[in-house]
JSON list of C-alpha atoms in Angstrom, two decimals:
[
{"chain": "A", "resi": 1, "resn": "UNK", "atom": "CA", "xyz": [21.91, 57.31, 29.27]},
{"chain": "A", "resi": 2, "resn": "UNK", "atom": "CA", "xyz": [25.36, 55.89, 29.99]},
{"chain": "A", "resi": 3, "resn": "UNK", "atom": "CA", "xyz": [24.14, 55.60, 33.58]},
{"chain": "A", "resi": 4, "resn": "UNK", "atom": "CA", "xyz": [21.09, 53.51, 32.74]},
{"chain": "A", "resi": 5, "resn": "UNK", "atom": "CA", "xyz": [22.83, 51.10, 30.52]},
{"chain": "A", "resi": 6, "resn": "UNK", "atom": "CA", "xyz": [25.86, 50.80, 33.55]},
{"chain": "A", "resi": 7, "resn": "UNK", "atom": "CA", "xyz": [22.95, 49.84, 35.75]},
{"chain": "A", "resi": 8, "resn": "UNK", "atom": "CA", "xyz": [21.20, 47.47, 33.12]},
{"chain": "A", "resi": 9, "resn": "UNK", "atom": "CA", "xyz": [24.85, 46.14, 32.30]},
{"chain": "A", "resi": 10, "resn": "UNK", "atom": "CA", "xyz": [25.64, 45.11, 36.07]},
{"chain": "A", "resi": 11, "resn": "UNK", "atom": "CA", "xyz": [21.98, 43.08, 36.93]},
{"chain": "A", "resi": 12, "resn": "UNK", "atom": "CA", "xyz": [22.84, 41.22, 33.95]},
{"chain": "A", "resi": 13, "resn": "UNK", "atom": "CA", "xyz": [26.59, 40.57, 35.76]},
{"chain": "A", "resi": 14, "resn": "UNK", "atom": "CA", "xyz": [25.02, 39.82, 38.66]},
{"chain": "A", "resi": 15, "resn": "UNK", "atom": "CA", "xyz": [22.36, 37.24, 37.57]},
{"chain": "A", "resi": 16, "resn": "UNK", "atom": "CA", "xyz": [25.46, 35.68, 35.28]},
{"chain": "A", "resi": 17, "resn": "UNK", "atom": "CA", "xyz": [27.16, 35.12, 38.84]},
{"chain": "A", "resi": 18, "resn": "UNK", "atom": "CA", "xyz": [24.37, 34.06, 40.89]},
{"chain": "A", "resi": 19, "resn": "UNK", "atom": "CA", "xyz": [22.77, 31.59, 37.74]},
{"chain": "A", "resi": 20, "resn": "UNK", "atom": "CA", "xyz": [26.36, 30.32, 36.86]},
{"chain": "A", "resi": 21, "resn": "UNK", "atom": "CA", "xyz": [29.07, 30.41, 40.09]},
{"chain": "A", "resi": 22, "resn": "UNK", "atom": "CA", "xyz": [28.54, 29.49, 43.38]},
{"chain": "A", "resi": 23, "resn": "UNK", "atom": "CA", "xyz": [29.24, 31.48, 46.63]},
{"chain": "A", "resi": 24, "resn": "UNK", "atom": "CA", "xyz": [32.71, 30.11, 46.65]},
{"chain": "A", "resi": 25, "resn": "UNK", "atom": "CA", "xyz": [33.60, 31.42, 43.15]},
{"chain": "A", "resi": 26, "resn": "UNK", "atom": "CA", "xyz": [33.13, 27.95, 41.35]},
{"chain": "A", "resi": 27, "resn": "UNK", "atom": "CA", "xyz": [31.42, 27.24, 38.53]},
{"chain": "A", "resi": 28, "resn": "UNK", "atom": "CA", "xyz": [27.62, 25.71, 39.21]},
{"chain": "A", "resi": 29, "resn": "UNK", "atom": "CA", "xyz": [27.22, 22.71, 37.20]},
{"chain": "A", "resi": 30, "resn": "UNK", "atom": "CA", "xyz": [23.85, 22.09, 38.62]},
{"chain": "A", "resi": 31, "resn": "UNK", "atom": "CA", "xyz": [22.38, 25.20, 37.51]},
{"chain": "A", "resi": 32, "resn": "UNK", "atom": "CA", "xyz": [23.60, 24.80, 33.78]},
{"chain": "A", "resi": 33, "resn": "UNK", "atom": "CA", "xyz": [22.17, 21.20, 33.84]},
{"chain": "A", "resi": 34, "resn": "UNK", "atom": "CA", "xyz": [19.22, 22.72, 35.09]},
{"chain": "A", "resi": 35, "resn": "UNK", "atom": "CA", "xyz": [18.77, 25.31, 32.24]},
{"chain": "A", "resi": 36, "resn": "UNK", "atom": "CA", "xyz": [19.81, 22.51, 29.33]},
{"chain": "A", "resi": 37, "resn": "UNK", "atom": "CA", "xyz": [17.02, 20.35, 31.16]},
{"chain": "A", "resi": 38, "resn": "UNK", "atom": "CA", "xyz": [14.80, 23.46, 30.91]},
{"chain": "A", "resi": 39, "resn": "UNK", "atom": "CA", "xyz": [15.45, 23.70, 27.44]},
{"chain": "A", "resi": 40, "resn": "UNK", "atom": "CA", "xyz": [15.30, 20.61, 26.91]},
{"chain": "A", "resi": 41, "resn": "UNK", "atom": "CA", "xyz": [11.89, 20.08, 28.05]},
{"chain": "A", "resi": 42, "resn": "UNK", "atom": "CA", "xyz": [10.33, 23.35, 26.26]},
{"chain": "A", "resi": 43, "resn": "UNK", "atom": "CA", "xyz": [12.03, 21.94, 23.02]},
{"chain": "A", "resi": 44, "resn": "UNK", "atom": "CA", "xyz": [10.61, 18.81, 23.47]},
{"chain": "A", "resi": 45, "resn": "UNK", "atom": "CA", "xyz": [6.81, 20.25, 24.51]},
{"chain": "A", "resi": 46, "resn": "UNK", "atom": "CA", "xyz": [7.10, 22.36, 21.32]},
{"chain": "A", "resi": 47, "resn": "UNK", "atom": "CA", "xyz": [8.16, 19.20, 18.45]},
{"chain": "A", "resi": 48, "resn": "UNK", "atom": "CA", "xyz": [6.06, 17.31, 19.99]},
{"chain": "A", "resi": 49, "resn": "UNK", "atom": "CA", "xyz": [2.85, 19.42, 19.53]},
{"chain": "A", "resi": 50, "resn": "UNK", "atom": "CA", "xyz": [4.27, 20.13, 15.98]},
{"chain": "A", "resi": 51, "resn": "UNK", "atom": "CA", "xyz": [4.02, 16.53, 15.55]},
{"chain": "A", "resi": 52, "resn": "UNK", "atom": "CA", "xyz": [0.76, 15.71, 16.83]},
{"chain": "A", "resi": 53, "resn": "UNK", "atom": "CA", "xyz": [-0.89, 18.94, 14.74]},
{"chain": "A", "resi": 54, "resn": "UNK", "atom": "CA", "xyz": [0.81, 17.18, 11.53]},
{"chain": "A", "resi": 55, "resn": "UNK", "atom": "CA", "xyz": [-0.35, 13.78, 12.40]},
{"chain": "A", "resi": 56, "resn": "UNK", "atom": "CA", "xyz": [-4.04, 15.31, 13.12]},
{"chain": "A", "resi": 57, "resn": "UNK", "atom": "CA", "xyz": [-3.81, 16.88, 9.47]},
{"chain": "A", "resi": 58, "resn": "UNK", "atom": "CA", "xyz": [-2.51, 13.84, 8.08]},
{"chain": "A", "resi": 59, "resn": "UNK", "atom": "CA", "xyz": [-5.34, 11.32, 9.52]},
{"chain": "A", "resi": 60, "resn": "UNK", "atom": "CA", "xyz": [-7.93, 14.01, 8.34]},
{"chain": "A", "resi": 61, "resn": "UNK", "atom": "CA", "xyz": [-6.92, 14.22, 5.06]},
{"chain": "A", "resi": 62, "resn": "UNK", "atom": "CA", "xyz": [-6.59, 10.30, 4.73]},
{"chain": "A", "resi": 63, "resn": "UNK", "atom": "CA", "xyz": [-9.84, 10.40, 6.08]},
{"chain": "A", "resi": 64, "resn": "UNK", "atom": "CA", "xyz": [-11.09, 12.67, 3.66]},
{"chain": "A", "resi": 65, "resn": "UNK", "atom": "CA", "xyz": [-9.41, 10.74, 1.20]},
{"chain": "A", "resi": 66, "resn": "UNK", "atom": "CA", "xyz": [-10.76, 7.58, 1.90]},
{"chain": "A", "resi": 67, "resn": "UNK", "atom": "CA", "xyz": [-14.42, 9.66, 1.97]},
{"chain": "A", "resi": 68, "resn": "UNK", "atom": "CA", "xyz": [-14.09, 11.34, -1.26]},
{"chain": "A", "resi": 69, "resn": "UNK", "atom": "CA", "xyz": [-11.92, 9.02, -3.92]},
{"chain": "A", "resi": 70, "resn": "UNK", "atom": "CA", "xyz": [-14.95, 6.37, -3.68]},
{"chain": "A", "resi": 71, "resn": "UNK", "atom": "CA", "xyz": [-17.61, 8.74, -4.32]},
{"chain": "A", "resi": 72, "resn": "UNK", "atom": "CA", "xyz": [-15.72, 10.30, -6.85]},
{"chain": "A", "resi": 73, "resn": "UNK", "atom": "CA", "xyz": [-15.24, 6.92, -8.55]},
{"chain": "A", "resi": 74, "resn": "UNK", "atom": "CA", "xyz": [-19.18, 5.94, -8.04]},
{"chain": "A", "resi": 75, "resn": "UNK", "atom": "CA", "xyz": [-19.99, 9.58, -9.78]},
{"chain": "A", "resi": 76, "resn": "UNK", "atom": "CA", "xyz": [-17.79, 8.62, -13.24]},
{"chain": "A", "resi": 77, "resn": "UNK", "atom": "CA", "xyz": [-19.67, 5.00, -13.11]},
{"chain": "A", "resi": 78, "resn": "UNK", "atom": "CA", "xyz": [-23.05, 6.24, -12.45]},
{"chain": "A", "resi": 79, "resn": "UNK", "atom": "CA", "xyz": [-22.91, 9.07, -15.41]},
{"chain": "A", "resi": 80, "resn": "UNK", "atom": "CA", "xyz": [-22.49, 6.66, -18.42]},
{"chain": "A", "resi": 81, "resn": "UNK", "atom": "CA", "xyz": [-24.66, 4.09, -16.59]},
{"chain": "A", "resi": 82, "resn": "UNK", "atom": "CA", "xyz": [-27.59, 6.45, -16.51]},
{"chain": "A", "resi": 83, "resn": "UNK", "atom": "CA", "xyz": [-27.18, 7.40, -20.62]},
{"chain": "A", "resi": 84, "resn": "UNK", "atom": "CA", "xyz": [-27.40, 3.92, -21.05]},
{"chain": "A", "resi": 85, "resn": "UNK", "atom": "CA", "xyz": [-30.24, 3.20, -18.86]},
{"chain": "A", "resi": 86, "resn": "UNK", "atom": "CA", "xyz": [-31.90, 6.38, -21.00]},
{"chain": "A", "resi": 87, "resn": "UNK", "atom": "CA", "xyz": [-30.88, 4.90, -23.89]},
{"chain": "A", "resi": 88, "resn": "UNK", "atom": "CA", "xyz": [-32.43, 1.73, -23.17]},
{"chain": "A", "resi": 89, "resn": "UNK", "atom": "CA", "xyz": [-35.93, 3.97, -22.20]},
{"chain": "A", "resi": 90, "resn": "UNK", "atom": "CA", "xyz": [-36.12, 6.27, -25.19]},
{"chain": "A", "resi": 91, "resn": "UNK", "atom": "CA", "xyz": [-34.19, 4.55, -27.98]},
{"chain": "A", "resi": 92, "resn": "UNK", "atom": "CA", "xyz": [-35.86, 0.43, -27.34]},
{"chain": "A", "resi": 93, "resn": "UNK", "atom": "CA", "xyz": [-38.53, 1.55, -25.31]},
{"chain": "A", "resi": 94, "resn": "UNK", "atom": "CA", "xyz": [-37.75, -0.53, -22.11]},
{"chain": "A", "resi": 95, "resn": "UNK", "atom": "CA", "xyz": [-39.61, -0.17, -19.04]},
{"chain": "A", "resi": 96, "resn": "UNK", "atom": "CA", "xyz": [-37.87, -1.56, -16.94]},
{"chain": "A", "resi": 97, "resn": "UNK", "atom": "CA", "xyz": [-34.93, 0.90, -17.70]},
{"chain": "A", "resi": 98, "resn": "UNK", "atom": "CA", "xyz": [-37.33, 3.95, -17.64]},
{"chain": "A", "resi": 99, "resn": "UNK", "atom": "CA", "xyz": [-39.06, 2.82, -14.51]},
{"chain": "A", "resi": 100, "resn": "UNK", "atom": "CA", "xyz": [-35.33, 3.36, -12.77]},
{"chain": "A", "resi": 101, "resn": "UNK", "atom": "CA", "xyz": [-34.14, 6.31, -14.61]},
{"chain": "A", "resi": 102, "resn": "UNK", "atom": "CA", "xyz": [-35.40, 9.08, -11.43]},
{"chain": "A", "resi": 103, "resn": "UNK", "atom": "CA", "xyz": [-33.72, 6.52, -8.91]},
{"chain": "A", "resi": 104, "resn": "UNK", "atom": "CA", "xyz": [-30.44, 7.05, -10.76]},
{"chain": "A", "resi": 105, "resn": "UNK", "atom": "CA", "xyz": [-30.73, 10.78, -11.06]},
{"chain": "A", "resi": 106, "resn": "UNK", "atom": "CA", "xyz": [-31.51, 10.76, -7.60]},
{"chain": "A", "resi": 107, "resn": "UNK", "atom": "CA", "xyz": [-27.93, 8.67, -7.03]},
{"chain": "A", "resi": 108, "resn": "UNK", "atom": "CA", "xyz": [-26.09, 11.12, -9.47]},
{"chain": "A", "resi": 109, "resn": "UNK", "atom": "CA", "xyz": [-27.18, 13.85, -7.43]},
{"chain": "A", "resi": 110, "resn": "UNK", "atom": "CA", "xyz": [-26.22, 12.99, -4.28]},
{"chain": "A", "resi": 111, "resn": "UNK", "atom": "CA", "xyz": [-23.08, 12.12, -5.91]},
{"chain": "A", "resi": 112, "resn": "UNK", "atom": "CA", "xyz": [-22.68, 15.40, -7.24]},
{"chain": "A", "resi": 113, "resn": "UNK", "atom": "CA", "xyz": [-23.65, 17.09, -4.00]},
{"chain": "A", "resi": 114, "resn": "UNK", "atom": "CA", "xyz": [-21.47, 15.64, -1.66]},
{"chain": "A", "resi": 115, "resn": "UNK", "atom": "CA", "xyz": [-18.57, 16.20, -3.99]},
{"chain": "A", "resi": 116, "resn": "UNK", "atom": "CA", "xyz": [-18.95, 19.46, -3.80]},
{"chain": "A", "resi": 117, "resn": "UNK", "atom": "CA", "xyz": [-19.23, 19.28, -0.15]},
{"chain": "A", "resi": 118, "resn": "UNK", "atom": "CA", "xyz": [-16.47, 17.65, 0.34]},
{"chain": "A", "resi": 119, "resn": "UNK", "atom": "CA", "xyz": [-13.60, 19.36, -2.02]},
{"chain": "A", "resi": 120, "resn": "UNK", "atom": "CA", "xyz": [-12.95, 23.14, -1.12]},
{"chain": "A", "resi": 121, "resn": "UNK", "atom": "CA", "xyz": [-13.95, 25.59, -4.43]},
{"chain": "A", "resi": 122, "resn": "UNK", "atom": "CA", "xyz": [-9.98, 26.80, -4.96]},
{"chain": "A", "resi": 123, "resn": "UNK", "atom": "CA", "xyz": [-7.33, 26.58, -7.24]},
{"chain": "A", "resi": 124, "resn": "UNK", "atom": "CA", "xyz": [-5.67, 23.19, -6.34]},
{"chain": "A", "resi": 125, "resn": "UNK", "atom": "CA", "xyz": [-8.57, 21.55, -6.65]},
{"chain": "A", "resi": 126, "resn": "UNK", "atom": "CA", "xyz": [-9.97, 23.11, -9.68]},
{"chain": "A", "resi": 127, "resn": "UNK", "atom": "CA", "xyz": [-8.83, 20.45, -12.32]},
{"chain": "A", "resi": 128, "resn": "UNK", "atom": "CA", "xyz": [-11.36, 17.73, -10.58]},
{"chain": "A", "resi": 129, "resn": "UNK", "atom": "CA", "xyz": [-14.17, 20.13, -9.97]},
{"chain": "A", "resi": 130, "resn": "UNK", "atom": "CA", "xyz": [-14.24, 20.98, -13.20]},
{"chain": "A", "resi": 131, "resn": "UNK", "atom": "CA", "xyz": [-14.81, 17.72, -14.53]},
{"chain": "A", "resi": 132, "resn": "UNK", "atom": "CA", "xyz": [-17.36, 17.23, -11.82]},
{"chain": "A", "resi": 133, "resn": "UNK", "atom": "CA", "xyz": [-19.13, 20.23, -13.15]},
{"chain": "A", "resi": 134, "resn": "UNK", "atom": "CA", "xyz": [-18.79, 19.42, -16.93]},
{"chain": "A", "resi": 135, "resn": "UNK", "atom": "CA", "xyz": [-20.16, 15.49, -17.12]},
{"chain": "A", "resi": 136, "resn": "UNK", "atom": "CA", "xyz": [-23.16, 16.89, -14.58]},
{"chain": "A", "resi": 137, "resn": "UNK", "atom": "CA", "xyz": [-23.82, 19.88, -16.97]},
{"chain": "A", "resi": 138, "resn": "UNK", "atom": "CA", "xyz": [-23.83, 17.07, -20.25]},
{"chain": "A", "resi": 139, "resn": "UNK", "atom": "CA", "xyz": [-26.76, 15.30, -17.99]},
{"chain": "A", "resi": 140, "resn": "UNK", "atom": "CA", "xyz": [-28.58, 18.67, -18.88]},
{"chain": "A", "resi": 141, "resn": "UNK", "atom": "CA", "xyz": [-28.27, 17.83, -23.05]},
{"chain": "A", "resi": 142, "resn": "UNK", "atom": "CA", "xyz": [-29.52, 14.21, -22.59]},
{"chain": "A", "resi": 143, "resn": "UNK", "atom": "CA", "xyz": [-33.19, 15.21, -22.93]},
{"chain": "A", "resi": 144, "resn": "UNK", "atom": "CA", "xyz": [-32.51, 17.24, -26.04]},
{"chain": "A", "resi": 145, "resn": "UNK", "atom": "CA", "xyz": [-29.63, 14.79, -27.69]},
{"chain": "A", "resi": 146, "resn": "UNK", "atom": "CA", "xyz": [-32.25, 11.55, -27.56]},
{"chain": "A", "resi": 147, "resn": "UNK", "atom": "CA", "xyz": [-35.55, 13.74, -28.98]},
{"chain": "A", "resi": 148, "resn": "UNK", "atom": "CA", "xyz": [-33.42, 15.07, -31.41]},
{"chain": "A", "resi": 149, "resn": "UNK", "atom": "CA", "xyz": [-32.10, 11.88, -32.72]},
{"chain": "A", "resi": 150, "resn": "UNK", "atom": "CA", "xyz": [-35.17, 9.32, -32.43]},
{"chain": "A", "resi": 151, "resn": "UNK", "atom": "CA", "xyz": [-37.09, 12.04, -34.28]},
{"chain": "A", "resi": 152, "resn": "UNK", "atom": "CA", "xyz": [-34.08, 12.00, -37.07]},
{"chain": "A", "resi": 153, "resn": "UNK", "atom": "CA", "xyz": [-33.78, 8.05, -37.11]},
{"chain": "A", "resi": 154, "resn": "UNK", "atom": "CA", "xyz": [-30.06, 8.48, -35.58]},
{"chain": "A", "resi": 155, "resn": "UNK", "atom": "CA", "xyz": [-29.83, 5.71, -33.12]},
{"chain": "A", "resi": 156, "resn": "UNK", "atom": "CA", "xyz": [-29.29, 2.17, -33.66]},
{"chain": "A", "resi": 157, "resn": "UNK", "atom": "CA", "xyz": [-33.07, 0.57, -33.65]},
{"chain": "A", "resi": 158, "resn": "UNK", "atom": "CA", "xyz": [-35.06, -1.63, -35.32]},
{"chain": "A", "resi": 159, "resn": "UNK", "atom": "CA", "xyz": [-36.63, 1.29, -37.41]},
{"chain": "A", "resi": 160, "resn": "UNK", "atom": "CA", "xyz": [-33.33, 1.92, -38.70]},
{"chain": "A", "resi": 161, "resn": "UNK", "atom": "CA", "xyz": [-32.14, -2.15, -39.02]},
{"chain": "A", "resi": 162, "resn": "UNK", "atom": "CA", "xyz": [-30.04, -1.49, -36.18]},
{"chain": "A", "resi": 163, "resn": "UNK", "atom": "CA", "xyz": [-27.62, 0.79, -38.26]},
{"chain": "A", "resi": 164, "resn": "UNK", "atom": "CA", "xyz": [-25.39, 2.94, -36.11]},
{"chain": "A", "resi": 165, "resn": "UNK", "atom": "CA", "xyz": [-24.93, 6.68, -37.13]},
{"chain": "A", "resi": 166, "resn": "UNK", "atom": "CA", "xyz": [-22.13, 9.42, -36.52]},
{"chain": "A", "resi": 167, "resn": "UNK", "atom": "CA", "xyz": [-24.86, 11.45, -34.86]},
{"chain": "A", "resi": 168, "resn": "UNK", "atom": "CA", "xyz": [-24.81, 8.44, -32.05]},
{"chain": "A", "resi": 169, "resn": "UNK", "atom": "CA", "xyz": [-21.00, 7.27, -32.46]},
{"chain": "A", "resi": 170, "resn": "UNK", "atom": "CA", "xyz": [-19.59, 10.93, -32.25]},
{"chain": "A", "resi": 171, "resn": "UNK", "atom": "CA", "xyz": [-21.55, 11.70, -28.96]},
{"chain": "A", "resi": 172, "resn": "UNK", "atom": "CA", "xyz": [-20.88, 8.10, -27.43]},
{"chain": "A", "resi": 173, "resn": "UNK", "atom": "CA", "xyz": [-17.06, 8.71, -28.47]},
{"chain": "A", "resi": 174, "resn": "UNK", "atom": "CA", "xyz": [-16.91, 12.11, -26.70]},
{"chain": "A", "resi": 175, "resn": "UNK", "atom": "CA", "xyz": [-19.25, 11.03, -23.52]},
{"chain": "A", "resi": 176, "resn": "UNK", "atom": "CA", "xyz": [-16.11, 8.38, -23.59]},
{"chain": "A", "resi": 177, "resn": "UNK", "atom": "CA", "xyz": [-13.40, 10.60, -23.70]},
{"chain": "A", "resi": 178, "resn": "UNK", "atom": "CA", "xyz": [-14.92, 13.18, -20.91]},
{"chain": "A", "resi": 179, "resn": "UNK", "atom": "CA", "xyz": [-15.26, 9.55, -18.67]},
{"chain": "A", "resi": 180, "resn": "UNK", "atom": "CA", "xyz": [-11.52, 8.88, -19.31]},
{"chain": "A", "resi": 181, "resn": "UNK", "atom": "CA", "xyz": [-10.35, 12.16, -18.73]},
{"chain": "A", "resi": 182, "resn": "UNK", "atom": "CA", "xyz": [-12.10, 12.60, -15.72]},
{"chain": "A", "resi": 183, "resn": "UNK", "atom": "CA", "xyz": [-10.61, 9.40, -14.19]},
{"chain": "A", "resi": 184, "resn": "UNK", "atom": "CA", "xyz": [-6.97, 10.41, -15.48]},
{"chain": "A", "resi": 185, "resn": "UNK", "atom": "CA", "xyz": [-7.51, 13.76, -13.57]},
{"chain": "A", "resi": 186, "resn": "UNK", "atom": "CA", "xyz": [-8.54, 12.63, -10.85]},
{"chain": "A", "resi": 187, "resn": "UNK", "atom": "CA", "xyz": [-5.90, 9.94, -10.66]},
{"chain": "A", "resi": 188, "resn": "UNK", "atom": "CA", "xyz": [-3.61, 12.49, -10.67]},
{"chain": "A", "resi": 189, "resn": "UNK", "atom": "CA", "xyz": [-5.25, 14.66, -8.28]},
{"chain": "A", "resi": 190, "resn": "UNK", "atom": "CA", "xyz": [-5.12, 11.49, -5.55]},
{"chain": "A", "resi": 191, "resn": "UNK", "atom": "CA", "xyz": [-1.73, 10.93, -6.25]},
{"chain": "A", "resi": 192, "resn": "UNK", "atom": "CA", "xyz": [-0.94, 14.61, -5.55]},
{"chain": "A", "resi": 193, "resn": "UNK", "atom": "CA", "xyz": [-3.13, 14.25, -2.25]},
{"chain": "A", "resi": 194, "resn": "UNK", "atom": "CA", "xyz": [-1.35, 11.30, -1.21]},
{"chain": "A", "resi": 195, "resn": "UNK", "atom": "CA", "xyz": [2.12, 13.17, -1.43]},
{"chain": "A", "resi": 196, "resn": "UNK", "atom": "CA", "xyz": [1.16, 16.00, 0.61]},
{"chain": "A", "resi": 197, "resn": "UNK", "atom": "CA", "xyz": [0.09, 13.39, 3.42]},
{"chain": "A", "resi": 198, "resn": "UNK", "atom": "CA", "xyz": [2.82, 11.40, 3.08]},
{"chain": "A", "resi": 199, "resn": "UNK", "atom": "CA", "xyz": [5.26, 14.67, 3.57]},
{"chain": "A", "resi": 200, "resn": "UNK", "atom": "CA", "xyz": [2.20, 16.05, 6.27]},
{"chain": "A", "resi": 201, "resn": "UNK", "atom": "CA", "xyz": [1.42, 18.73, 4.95]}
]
């Protein structure tokens, strides 16, 4: 054993030597300037691909950004714009309004969709999803909420002298609140976005 290391011992001596002193016994300055050049270079080859992997994240997630925040903003317009428009349908019997009301579903759900497309199902993003989820599940209760009340005389109309009730103010309040909540949330979540791009991650 003792033998083996010897022999590993003195090839490491002798590449020391023949790397670092010249045949004359000097030292070899051109051979360390060669390995710090070396090193140098390899250092160089690797921040330099570390770099250009972060600044490929970072231009794909502002890309992503700039994809997603304006369809997320379009979807928390066109939710409340389509109650009204079925408001307008059901409650004052406007035509115009109904004859539009499957071309703004149509909008919603491509909205919706391509949301979901675009921001991953995990925990980070789980806030913003959620309110996706929840103002396209309250589109579900519209048909029920409107029967309902214009069977009850609960919505401000001319059978009812235009009268507003809590039936109608308490779900306009919350449909309001859900609306502002989303749009706080996902403020946040942009802002959070925007700091992991800014730090490249």
């Amino acid at each position: 054993m003792n033998y083996f290391f010897n022999n590993i011992w003195k090839v490491i001596i002798f590449i020391v030597k023949r790397t670092f002193l010249t045949d004359s016994g000097y030292f070899n300055w051109i051979s360390v300037t060669g390995i710090i050049a070396i090193s140098t270079l390899i250092w160089t080859v690797s921040f330099n691909s570390k770099k250009y992997r972060a600044d490929l994240v970072s231009k794909a997630r502002i890309d992503w950004m700039s994809q997603v925040r304006p369809l997320y903003a379009q979807y928390l317009a066109a939710v409340p714009h389509y109650i009204f428009l079925y408001s307008k349908a059901m409650v004052d019997n406007d035509e115009n309004a109904r004859a539009t009301l499957d071309d703004e579903m149509d909008e919603i759900k491509r909205l919706y969709y391509e949301l979901n497309l675009y921001i991953p199902h995990n925990k980070s993003n789980k806030i913003i999803l959620d309110d996706i989820d929840l103002l396209w599940n309250e589109l579900s209760y519209i048909v029920p909420y409107f029967n309902y009340g214009n069977k009850k005389g609960l919505f401000r109309s001319e059978l009812n002298r235009y009268r507003r009730s809590n039936y109608e103010s308490i779900v306009d309040e919350y449909i309001s609140g859900l609306i502002n909540k989303s749009s706080v949330d996902g403020n946040k979540y942009f802002k959070v976005e925007w700091e992991k791009i800014k730090k490249g991650k």
